[in-house]
Tab-separated table of C-alpha atoms in Angstrom:
chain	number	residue	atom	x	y	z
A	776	UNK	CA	122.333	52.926	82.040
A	777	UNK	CA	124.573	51.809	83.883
A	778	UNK	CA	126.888	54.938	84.322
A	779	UNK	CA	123.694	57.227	85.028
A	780	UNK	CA	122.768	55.011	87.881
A	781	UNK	CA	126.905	55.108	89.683
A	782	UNK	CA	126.069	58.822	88.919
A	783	UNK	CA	122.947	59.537	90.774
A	784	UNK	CA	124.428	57.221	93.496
A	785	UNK	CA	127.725	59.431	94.007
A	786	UNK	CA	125.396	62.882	94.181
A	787	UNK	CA	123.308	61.167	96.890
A	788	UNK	CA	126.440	60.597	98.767
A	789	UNK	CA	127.658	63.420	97.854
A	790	UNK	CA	124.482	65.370	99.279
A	791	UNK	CA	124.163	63.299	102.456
A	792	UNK	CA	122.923	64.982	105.237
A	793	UNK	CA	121.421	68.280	103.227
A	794	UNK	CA	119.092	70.666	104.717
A	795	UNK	CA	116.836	73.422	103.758
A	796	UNK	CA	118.197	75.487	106.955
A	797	UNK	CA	121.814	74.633	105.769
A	798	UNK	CA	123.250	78.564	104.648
A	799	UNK	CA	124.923	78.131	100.641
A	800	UNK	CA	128.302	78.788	102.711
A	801	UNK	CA	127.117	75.709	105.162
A	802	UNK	CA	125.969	73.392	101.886
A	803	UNK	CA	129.267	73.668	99.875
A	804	UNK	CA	131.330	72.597	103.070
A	805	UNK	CA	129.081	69.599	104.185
A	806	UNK	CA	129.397	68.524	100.018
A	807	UNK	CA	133.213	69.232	100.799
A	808	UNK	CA	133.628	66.855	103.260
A	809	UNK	CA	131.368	64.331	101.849
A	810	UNK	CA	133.326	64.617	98.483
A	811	UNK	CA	136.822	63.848	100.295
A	812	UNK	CA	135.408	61.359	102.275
A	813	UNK	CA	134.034	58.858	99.460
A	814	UNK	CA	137.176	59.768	97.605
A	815	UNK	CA	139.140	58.504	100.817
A	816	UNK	CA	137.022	55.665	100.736
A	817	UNK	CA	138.229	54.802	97.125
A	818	UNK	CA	141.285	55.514	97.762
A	819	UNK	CA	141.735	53.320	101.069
A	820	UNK	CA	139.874	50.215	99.026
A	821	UNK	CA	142.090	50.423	96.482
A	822	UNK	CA	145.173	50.696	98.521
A	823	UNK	CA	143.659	47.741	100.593
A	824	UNK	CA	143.864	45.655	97.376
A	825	UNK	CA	147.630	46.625	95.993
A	826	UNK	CA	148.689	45.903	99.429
A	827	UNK	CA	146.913	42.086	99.367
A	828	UNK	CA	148.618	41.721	96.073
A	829	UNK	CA	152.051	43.159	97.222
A	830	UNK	CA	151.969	40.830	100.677
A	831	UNK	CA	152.152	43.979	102.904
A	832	UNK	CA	149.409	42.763	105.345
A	833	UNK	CA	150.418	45.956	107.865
A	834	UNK	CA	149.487	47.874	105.363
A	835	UNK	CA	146.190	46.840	104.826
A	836	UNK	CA	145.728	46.493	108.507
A	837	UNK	CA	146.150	50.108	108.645
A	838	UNK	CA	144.188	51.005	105.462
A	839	UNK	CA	141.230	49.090	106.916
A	840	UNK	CA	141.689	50.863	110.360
A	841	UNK	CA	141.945	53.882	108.720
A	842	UNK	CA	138.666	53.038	106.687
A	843	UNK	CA	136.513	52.301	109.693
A	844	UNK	CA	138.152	55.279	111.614
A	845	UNK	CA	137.546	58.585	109.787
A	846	UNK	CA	135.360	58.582	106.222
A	847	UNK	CA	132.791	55.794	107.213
A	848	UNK	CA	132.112	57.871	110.485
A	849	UNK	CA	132.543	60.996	108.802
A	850	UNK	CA	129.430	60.150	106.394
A	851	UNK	CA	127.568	58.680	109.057
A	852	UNK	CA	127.530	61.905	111.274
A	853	UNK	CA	126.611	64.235	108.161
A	854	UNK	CA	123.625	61.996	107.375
A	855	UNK	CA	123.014	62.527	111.266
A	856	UNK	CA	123.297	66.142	110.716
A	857	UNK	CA	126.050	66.350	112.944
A	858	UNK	CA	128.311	68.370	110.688
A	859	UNK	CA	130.812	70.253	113.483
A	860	UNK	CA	131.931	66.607	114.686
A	861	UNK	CA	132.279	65.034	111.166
A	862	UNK	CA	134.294	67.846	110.124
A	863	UNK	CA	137.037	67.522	113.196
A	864	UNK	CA	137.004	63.766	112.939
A	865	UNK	CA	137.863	64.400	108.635
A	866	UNK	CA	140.304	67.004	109.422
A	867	UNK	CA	141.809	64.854	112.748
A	868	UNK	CA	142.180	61.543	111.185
A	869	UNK	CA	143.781	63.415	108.503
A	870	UNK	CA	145.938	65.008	110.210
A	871	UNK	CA	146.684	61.524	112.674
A	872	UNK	CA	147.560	59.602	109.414
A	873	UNK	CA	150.100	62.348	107.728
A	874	UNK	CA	151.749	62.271	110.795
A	875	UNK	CA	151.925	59.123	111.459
A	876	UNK	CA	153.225	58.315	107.695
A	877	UNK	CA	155.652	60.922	108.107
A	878	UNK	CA	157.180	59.678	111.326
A	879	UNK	CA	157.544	56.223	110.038
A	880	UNK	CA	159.218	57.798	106.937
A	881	UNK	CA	161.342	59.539	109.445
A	882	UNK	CA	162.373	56.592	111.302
A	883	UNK	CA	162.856	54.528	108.332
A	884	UNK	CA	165.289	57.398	106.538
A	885	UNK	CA	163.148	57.631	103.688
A	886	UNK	CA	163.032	61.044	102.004
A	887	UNK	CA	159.989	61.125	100.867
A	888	UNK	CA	158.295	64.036	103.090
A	889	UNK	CA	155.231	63.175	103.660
A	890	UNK	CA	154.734	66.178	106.435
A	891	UNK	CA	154.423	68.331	103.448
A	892	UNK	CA	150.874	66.973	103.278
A	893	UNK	CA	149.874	69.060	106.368
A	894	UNK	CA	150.012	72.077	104.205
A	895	UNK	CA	146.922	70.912	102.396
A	896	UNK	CA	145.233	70.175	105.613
A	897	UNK	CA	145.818	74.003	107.181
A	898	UNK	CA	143.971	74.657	104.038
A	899	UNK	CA	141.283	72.795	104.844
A	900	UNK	CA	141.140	73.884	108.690
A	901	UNK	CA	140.897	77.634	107.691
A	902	UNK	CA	137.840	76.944	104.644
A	903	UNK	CA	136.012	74.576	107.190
A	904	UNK	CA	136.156	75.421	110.459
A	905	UNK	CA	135.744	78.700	112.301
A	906	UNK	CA	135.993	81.014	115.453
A	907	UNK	CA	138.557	79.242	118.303
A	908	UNK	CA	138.433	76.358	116.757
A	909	UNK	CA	140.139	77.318	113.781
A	910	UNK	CA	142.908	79.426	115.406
A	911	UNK	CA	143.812	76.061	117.569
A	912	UNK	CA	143.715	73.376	114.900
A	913	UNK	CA	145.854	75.594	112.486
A	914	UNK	CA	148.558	76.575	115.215
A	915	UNK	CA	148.525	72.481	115.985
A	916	UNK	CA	149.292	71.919	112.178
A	917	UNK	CA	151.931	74.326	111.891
A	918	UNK	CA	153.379	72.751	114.756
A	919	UNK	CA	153.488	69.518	113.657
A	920	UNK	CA	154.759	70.585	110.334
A	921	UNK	CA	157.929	72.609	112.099
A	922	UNK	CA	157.973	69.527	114.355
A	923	UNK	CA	158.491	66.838	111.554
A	924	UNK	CA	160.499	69.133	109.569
A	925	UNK	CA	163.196	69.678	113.383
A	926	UNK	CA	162.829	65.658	113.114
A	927	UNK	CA	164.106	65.044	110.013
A	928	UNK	CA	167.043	67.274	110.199
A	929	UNK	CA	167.957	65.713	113.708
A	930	UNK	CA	167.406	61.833	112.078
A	931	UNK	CA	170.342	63.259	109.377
A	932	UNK	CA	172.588	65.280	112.176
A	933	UNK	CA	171.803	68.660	110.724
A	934	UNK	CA	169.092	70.141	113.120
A	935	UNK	CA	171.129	73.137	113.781
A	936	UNK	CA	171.893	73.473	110.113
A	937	UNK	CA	171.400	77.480	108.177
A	938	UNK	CA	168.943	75.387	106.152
A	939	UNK	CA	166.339	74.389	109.154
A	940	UNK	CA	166.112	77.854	109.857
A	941	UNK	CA	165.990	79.155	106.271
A	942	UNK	CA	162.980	76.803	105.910
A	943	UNK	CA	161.387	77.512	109.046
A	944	UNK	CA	161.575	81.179	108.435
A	945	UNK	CA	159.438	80.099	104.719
A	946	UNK	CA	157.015	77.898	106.162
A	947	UNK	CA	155.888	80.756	108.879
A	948	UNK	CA	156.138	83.061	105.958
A	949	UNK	CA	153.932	80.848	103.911
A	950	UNK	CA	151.098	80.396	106.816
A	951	UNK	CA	150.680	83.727	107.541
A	952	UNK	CA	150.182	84.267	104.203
A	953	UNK	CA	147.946	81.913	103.473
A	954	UNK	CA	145.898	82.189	106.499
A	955	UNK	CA	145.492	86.119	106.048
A	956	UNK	CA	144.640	85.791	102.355
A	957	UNK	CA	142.291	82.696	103.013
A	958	UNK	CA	140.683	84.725	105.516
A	959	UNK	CA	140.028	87.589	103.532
A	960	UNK	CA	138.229	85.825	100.484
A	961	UNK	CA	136.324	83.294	102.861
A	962	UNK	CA	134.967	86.084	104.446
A	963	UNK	CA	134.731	87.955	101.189
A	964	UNK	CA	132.772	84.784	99.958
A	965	UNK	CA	130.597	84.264	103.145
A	966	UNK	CA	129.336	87.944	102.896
A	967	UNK	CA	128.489	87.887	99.130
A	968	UNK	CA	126.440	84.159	99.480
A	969	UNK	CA	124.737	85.881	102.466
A	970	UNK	CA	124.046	88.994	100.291
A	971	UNK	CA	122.639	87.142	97.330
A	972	UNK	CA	120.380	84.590	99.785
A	973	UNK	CA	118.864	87.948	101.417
A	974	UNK	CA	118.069	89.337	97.819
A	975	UNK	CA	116.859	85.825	96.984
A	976	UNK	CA	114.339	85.915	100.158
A	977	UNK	CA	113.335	89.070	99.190
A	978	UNK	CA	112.270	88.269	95.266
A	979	UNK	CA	110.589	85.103	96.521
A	980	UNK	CA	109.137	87.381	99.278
A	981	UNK	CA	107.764	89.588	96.845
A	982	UNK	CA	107.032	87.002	94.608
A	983	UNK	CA	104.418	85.564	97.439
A	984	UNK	CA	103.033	89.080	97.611
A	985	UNK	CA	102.475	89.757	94.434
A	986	UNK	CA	100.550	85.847	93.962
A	987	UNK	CA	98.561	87.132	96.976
A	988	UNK	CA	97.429	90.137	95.261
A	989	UNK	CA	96.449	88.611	92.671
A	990	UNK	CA	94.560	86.291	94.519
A	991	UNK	CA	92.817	88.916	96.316
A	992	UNK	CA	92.339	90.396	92.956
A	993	UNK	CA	90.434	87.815	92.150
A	994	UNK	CA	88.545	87.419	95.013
A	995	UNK	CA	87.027	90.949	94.962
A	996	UNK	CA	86.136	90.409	91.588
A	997	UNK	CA	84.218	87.176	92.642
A	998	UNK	CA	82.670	89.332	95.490
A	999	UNK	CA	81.690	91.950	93.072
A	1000	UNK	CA	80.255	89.517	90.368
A	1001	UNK	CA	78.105	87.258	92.946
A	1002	UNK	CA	78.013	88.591	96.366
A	1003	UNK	CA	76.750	91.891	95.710
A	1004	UNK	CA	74.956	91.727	92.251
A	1005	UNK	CA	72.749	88.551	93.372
A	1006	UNK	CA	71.275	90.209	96.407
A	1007	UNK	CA	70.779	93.229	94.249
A	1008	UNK	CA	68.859	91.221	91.927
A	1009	UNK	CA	66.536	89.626	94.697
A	1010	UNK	CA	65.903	92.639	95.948
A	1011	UNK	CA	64.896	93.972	92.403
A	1012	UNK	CA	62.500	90.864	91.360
A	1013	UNK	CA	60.839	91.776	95.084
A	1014	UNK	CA	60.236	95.640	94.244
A	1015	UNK	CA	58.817	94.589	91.113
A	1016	UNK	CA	55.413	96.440	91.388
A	1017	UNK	CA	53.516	93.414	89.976
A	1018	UNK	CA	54.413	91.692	93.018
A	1019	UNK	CA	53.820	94.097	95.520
A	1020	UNK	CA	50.449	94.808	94.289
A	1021	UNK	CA	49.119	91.258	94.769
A	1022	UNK	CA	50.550	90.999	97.574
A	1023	UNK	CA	48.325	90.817	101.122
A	1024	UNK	CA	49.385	93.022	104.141
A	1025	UNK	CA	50.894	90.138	106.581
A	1026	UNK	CA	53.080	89.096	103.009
A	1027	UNK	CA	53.772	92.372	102.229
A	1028	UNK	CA	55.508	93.089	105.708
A	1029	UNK	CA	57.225	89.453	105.312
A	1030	UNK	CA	58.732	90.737	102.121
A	1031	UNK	CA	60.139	93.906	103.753
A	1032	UNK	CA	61.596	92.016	106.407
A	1033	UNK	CA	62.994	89.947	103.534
A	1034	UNK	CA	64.197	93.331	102.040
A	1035	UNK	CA	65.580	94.928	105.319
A	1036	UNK	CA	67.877	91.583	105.759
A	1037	UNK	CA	69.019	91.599	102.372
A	1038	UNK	CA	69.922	95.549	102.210
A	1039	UNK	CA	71.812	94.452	105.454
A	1040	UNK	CA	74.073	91.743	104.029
A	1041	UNK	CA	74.865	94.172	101.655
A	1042	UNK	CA	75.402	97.282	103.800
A	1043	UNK	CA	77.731	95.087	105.502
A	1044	UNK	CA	79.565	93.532	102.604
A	1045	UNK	CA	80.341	96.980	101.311
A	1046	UNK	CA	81.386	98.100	104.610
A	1047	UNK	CA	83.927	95.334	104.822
A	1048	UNK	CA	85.176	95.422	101.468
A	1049	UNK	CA	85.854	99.779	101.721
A	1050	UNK	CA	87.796	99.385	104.791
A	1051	UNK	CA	89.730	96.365	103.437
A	1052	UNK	CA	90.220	98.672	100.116
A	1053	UNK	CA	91.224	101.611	102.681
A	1054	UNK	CA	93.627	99.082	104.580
A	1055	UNK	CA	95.511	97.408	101.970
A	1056	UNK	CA	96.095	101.695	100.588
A	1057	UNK	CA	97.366	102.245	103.786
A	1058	UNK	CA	95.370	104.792	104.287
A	1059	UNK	CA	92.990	103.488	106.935
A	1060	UNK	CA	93.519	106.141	110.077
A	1061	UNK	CA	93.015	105.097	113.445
A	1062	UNK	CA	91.525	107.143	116.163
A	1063	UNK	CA	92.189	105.226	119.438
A	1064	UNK	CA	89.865	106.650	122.598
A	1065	UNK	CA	87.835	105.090	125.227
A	1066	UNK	CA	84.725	102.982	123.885
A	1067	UNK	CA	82.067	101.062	126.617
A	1068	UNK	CA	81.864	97.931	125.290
A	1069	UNK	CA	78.114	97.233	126.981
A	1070	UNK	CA	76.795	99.820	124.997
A	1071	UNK	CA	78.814	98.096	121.446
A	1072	UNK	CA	77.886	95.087	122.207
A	1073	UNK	CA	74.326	95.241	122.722
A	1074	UNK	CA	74.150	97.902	119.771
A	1075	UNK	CA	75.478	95.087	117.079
A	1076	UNK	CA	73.359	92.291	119.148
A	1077	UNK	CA	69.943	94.394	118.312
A	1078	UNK	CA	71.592	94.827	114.253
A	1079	UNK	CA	71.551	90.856	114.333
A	1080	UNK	CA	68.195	90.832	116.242
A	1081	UNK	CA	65.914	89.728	113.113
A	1082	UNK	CA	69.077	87.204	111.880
A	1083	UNK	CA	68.505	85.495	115.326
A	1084	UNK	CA	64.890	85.743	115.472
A	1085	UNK	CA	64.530	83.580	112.508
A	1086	UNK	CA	67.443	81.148	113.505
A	1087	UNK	CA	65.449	80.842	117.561
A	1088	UNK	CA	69.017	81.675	118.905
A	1089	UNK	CA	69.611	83.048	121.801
A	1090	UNK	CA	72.273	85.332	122.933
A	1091	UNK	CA	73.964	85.893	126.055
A	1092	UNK	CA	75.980	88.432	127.815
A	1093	UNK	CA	78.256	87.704	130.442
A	1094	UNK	CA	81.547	88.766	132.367
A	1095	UNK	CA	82.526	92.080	132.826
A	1096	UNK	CA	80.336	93.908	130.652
A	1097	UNK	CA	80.551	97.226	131.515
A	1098	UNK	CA	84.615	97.359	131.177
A	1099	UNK	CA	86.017	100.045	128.673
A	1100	UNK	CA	88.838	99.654	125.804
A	1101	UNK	CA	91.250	102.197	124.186
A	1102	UNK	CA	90.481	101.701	120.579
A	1103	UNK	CA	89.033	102.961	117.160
A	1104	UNK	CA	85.341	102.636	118.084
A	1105	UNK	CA	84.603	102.307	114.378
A	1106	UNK	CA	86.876	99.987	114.194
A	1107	UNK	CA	85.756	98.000	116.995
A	1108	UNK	CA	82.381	97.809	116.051
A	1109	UNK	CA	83.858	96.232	112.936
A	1110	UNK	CA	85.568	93.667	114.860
A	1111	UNK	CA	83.078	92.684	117.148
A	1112	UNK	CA	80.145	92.971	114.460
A	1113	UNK	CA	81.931	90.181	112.132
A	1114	UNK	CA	82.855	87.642	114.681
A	1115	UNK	CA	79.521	87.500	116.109
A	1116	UNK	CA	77.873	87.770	112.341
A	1117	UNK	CA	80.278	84.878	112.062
A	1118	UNK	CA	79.231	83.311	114.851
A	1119	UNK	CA	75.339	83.322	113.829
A	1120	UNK	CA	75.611	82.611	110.421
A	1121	UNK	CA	77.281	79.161	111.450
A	1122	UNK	CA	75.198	78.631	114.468
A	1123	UNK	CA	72.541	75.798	113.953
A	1124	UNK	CA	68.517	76.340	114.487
A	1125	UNK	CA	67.869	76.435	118.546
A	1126	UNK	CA	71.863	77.423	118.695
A	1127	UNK	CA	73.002	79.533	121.384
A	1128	UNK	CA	76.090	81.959	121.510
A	1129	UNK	CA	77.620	83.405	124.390
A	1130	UNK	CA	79.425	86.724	124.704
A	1131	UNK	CA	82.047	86.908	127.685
A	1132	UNK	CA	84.255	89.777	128.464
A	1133	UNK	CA	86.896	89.716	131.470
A	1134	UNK	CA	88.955	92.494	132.438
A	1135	UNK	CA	92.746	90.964	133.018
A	1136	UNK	CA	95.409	93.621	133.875
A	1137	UNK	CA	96.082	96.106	130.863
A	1138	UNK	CA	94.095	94.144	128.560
A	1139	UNK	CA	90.351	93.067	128.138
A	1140	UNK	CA	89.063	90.170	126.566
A	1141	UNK	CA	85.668	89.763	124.520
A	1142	UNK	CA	84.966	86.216	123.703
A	1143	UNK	CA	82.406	85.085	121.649
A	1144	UNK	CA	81.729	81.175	121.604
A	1145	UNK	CA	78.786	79.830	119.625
A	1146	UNK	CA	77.348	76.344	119.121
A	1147	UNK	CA	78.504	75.076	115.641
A	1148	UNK	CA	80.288	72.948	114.117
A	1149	UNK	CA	83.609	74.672	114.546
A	1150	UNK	CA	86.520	75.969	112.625
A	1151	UNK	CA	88.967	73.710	110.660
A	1152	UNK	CA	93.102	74.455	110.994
A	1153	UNK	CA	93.222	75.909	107.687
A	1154	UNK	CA	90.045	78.582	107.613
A	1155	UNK	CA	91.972	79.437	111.212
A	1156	UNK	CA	95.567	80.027	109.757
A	1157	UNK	CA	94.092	82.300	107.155
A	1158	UNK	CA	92.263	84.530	109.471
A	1159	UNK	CA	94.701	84.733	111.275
A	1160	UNK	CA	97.089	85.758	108.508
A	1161	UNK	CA	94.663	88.555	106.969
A	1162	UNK	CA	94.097	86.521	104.008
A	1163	UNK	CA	90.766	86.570	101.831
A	1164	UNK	CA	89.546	83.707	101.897
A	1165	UNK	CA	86.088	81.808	100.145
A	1166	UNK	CA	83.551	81.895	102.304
A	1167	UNK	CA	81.561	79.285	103.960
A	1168	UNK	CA	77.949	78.491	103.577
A	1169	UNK	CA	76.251	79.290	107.021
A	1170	UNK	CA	73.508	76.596	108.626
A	1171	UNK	CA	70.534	77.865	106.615
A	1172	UNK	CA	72.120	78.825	103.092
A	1173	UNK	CA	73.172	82.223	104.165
A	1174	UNK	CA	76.808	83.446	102.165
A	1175	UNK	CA	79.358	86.086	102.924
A	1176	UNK	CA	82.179	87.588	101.220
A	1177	UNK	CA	84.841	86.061	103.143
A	1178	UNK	CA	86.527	89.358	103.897
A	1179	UNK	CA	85.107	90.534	107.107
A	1180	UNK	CA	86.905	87.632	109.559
A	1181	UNK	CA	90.062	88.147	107.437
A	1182	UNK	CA	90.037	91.814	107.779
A	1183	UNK	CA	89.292	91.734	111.691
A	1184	UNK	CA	92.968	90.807	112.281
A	1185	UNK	CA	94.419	93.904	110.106
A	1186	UNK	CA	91.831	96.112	112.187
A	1187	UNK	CA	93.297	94.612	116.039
A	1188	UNK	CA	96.979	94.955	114.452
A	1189	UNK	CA	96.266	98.487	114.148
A	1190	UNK	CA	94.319	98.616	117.339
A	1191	UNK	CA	97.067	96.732	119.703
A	1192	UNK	CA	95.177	94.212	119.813
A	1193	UNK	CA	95.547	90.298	119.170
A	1194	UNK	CA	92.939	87.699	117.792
A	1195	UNK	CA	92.944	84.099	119.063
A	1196	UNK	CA	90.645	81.194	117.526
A	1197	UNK	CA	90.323	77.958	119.876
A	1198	UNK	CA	88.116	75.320	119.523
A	1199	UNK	CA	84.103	75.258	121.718
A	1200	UNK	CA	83.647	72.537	124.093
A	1201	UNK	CA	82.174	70.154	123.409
A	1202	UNK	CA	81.774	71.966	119.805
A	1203	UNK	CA	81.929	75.087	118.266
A	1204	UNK	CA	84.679	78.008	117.994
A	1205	UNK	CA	85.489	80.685	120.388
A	1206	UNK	CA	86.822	84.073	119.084
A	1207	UNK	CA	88.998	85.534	121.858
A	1208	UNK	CA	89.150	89.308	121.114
A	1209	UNK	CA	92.282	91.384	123.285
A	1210	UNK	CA	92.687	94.778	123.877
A	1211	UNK	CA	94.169	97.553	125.662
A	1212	UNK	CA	91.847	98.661	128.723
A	1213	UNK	CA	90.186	102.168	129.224
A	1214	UNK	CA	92.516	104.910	129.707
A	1215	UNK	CA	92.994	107.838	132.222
A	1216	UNK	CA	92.818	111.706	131.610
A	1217	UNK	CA	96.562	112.103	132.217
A	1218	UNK	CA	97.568	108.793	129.784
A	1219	UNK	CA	95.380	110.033	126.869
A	1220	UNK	CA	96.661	113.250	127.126
């Protein structure tokens, strides 16, 4: 139990400072550094001791120095996310303490040669670090290598000696080497993790998609099932000629009012769902020309006119009214017919909804506000992302199929056209509908 727990504690450390944005490349360094800094850490704690048993209190001085200087900061600045400045202070304290050791060796005559501990820390520079940054701190390391090497041929009156240049001649050698063939596979690596990430994106991508589909999938079928086969049936039971028959003339015409709606919802419905069929085949065309909006507008207004009879709500043009837009007039009559279907199915009894248009440069924008309860963040994001969606129950039991809204973005996309959804004062929603004004003769041609 006790070994699983040291082990789940050592791959926290060891993951310190992870992020999703971190590249594979960027992940295995930062678990680099974090690695060699908790084994420093050991390493210095366990000097610290043999040195307390041993007497040598400079030593431990310097262990502990050492300890507070470069891992403990190190690991602090990764958790911090700060990974460019805990990788120079690893790789400079490093580099500060070799030295260091290898002077004092130096000095002292000992031949132990510790400056050949550098060549482990060029390694290191060229995996870590990149671009300038790496050219400098690998020329500084080969000159302090060359540099403690002249030293300790001086301290023993050979610096001129065949053998100082012999071995300089084999440590350039060796870091050219090393550097051009450390180069080559880093690189080598970097481009194959960045080749398998982008193929990873892409299944997850498609992965998405294909969940999508099937959630759309599932949705038409749900449409099919209940939003068009229960209206079908109502209509059906009020044809029945049993009814009709005993029926009186002021019921009878309430009945085919009753009728006239019902055929509408489903008129509409199928409408919706063919042109979402047409768009998701890609083979929805669009023929962009010059459409009046006053005319559109107050077409689909008189389409809703029994809707808001029955609802007492009122609605109002304003703005610039008479302003033309370049765009699929089918298609625009799409847009504009949903977002104000929208906008009376969730209007309350006595509501009112507003239509506004305002020419603004190249672009002109219908907005439709209405009087409900609003729009939550999440019905938004999904409209907004041409997703099918289940739809909401309006103010007196009416239903939908919850593609119309959903589809209204794919129709603008094509259009060049963009869809915004705020939030009514004091309540309500506001569709904000953009699109390209009118154009002249010489531009459509």
């Amino acid at each position: 139990m006790a070994k699983l727990r040291i082990i789940e504690t050592l791959d926290k450390l060891y993951s310190l400072g992870m992020s999703e944005s971190l590249s594979t490349y960027d992940t295995a360094k930062l678990q680099i550094i974090n690695r060699l800094a908790i084994l420093c850490t050991g390493l210095l704690i366990t000097l610290s001791v043999l040195n307390i048993i041993f007497g040598n209190y400079i030593g431990i001085v310097i262990d502990l120095v050492t300890l507070i200087l470069v891992p403990i900061p190190v690991l602090i600045l990764n958790n911090r996310k700060r990974y460019e400045q805990a990788m120079y202070v690893f790789l400079m304290g490093y580099h500060v303490l070799v030295v260091t050791g290898s002077y004092h060796a130096i000095w002292e005559g000992r031949a132990n040669e510790v400056e050949n501990f550098l060549f482990p820390g060029a390694i290191a520079i060229i995996i870590l670090l990149n671009g300038v940054g790496r050219h400098l701190s690998f020329l500084l390391n080969f000159v302090a290598l060359v540099s403690l090497n002249y030293l300790r041929f001086v301290f023993t009156g050979k610096s001129m000696a065949p053998e100082f240049y012999q071995l300089l001649a084999m440590i350039i050698v060796t870091y050219i080497g090393v550097y051009y063939f450390i180069v080559f596979f880093k690189n080598q690596l970097i481009a194959a993790l960045e080749k398998s990430e982008r193929l990873n994106n892409q299944l997850i991508n498609k992965e998405q998609a294909l969940l999508d589909s099937n959630k759309s999938k599932d949705r038409l079928f749900s449409i099919v099932a209940h939003d068009l086969r229960s209206p079908l049936a109502l209509v059906q039971g009020l044809l029945d000629p049993s009814i009709l028959n005993s029926l009186e003339k002021e019921k009878y015409m309430e009945y085919l009012s009753t009728i006239r709606a019902r055929i509408g919802i489903l008129q509409e419905t199928m409408t919706n769902l063919l042109s979402w069929a047409q768009s998701q085949l890609g083979s929805l065309k669009v023929n962009p020309g010059n459409v009046g909006l006053d005319a559109e507008i107050h077409s689909i207004i008189d389409l809703f006119a029994d809707m808001t009879k029955s609802k007492g709500i009122e609605i109002t043009r304003s703005g610039d009214i008479n302003s033309n837009v370049y765009a699929d007039k089918n298609h625009l009559n799409v847009i504009v017919r949903n977002i104000i279907h929208n906008a009376i199915k969730f209007t309350p009894s006595g509501g009112n909804i507003k239509v506004n248009v305002k020419a603004n440069g190249d672009s002109v924008c219908i907005a439709v506000a209405d009087s409900g309860s609003g729009i939550d963040d999440v019905t938004k994001r999904s409209i907004l992302q041409s997703k099918l969606m289940e739809s909401g129950t309006g103010t007196d039991g009416e239903r939908g199929s919850g593609v119309g809204l959903s589809f209204c973005q794919d129709l603008l996309i094509k259009n060049h056209g963009i869809l915004k959804i705020k939030d009514g004062e004091p309540k309500g929603a506001i569709f904000e509908i953009y699109l390209p004004q009118e154009k002249v003769a010489e531009e459509v041609g």
